Amino acid sequence: MKRRDFLRAAAPGSQEAPLSEAPAVQTRPRVAWRLASSFPNSLDTIYGAAETLARRVEALTEGRFRIRSYPAGELIPPLEVLSAVQNGTVQAGHSASYYFQGKNPALVFDCTIPFGLSARQLNAWFYYGEGLALTRELFADFNVINFPGGNTGAQMGGWFRREIGSLQDLRGLKMRIPGLGGEVMNRLDVTVQVIPGGEIYLALERGAIDATEWVGPYDDEKLGFQEIAKHYYYPGWWEPGPGLSFYVNRDAWDALPSAYQEAFRTAAAEANEHMLALYDARNGPALRRLVAGGVQLHPFPEEVMTAARRITEEVLEEFASDPAYRKVYAACKAWRDDAYRWFGTAELAYGDYVFGTGNR
Ligand code: CA
């Protein structure tokens, strides 16, 4: 039965629709939101999550709740997305919370920490552990509510003009790398810069940076780094499974009918899952193309991995003097210990035995 027919049947006395539609208009108002993304729309993966969200919200509300997404810089500069949502300039945003660690160091746990959780482990922590509740406490200070909004999976370690054979080879390099990974690199004497995705190519081409990381084969190929640097390192130990987030202004959220909130929640969860699936689908073929095109793959030297992990532990402990950080850090660490125990068993044995032959 169509909705209009149903309403007529429910109110047999009225022949005309307008009277019986009045309550429906109140509970299903037309809502138009603007969403600012920190990412360029050339990247269908990481930017695409905002479009998945918008498309599904619109479908689930029969077109009554519309979200228009704006790529990085079109409405809001990419690193000002959180402020824009906080201020209500836009109702929603899509970003990586470690961009905002300067506002509160604990925000990194909404995204990733070096030697932290994988994508699956992070999702488990958000949906079935304390992750979402703890990070929402942090975002409450910004009048923002956060939703998991995609994941890239374990990232690559990035593009270098010259081979990195030792710790010494990192010294003095100018590298684009955000988050705590940047802080760790800084302590390995790398000169660290945070540059939004859409601006990296130019910085690398002009020599403003010697090396960069972004995400992985598919995105990196699109951004064209292989045209400038030939040495492609792995793993991106600073981003083992970075989670992106949707931000919603709390007042805008509270003004939504509950059915629209549910539509948003559902659409965000779908966008979260689909971003990871899209990366996993696209990265394999892209890696094959890059290698065929002459890119040289290298694992980071053992001494780089060892030093980075040691310094990571120091950095993570230093921030723990902040009570808000300490609370989330302790919870994340406990979760990580159990997750590593589990993933280090069947998943690792299987992956090591089966996938490990892929590059040999
Ligand atoms: Ca990255």
mmCIF file of C-alpha atoms in Angstrom, residues 155-162 164 169-196 200 203-204 207-215 220 225 229 231-239 300 304 308:
data_model
loop_
_atom_site.group_PDB
_atom_site.id
_atom_site.type_symbol
_atom_site.label_atom_id
_atom_site.label_comp_id
_atom_site.label_asym_id
_atom_site.label_seq_id
_atom_site.Cartn_x
_atom_site.Cartn_y
_atom_site.Cartn_z
ATOM 1 C CA GLN A 155 48.880 1.985 4.991
ATOM 2 C CA MET A 156 52.076 2.025 3.006
ATOM 3 C CA GLY A 157 55.135 3.752 4.430
ATOM 4 C CA GLY A 158 55.361 6.185 1.582
ATOM 5 C CA TRP A 159 57.491 7.467 -1.229
ATOM 6 C CA PHE A 160 61.181 8.294 -1.041
ATOM 7 C CA ARG A 161 63.451 9.639 -3.737
ATOM 8 C CA ARG A 162 66.361 7.635 -2.360
ATOM 9 C CA ILE A 164 66.348 4.169 3.121
ATOM 10 C CA ASP A 169 69.317 7.793 5.806
ATOM 11 C CA LEU A 170 66.243 9.347 7.455
ATOM 12 C CA ARG A 171 68.195 12.166 9.089
ATOM 13 C CA GLY A 172 67.453 15.572 7.599
ATOM 14 C CA LEU A 173 64.775 14.294 5.217
ATOM 15 C CA LYS A 174 61.792 16.593 4.766
ATOM 16 C CA MET A 175 58.726 14.383 4.882
ATOM 17 C CA ARG A 176 54.975 14.897 4.813
ATOM 18 C CA ILE A 177 53.574 12.782 7.625
ATOM 19 C CA PRO A 178 50.798 13.768 10.063
ATOM 20 C CA GLY A 179 49.778 12.639 13.525
ATOM 21 C CA LEU A 180 51.901 10.979 16.158
ATOM 22 C CA GLY A 181 53.830 9.232 13.389
ATOM 23 C CA GLY A 182 55.075 12.680 12.497
ATOM 24 C CA GLU A 183 56.204 13.236 16.079
ATOM 25 C CA VAL A 184 58.078 9.921 16.061
ATOM 26 C CA MET A 185 59.717 10.782 12.727
ATOM 27 C CA ASN A 186 60.620 14.174 14.161
ATOM 28 C CA ARG A 187 62.557 12.406 16.915
ATOM 29 C CA LEU A 188 64.323 10.357 14.248
ATOM 30 C CA ASP A 189 65.579 13.737 12.919
ATOM 31 C CA VAL A 190 63.133 13.914 10.041
ATOM 32 C CA THR A 191 61.802 17.406 9.288
ATOM 33 C CA VAL A 192 58.083 16.822 9.446
ATOM 34 C CA GLN A 193 55.343 18.646 7.569
ATOM 35 C CA VAL A 194 51.581 18.234 7.595
ATOM 36 C CA ILE A 195 50.173 18.941 4.137
ATOM 37 C CA PRO A 196 46.600 18.127 3.037
ATOM 38 C CA ILE A 200 51.222 16.933 -1.569
ATOM 39 C CA ALA A 203 55.216 20.041 -2.621
ATOM 40 C CA LEU A 204 57.022 16.852 -3.679
ATOM 41 C CA GLY A 207 61.256 19.779 -3.683
ATOM 42 C CA ALA A 208 59.591 21.392 -0.650
ATOM 43 C CA ILE A 209 59.545 17.812 0.689
ATOM 44 C CA ASP A 210 61.831 14.836 -0.074
ATOM 45 C CA ALA A 211 59.376 12.142 0.868
ATOM 46 C CA THR A 212 55.710 11.688 1.548
ATOM 47 C CA GLU A 213 53.198 9.198 2.699
ATOM 48 C CA TRP A 214 49.507 9.258 1.918
ATOM 49 C CA VAL A 215 47.535 6.016 2.070
ATOM 50 C CA ASP A 220 48.902 7.202 -4.130
ATOM 51 C CA PHE A 225 53.748 10.213 -6.472
ATOM 52 C CA ALA A 229 59.789 9.096 -6.270
ATOM 53 C CA HIS A 231 61.095 3.875 -3.733
ATOM 54 C CA TYR A 232 57.878 2.773 -2.074
ATOM 55 C CA TYR A 233 58.214 1.588 1.522
ATOM 56 C CA TYR A 234 56.059 -0.521 3.811
ATOM 57 C CA PRO A 235 54.487 -0.837 6.276
ATOM 58 C CA GLY A 236 53.095 2.528 7.342
ATOM 59 C CA TRP A 237 53.716 1.621 10.981
ATOM 60 C CA TRP A 238 52.186 4.956 11.997
ATOM 61 C CA GLU A 239 48.844 4.066 10.409
ATOM 62 C CA PHE A 300 61.574 -0.518 6.181
ATOM 63 C CA VAL A 304 64.052 1.770 11.590
ATOM 64 C CA ALA A 308 60.254 3.819 15.675
#
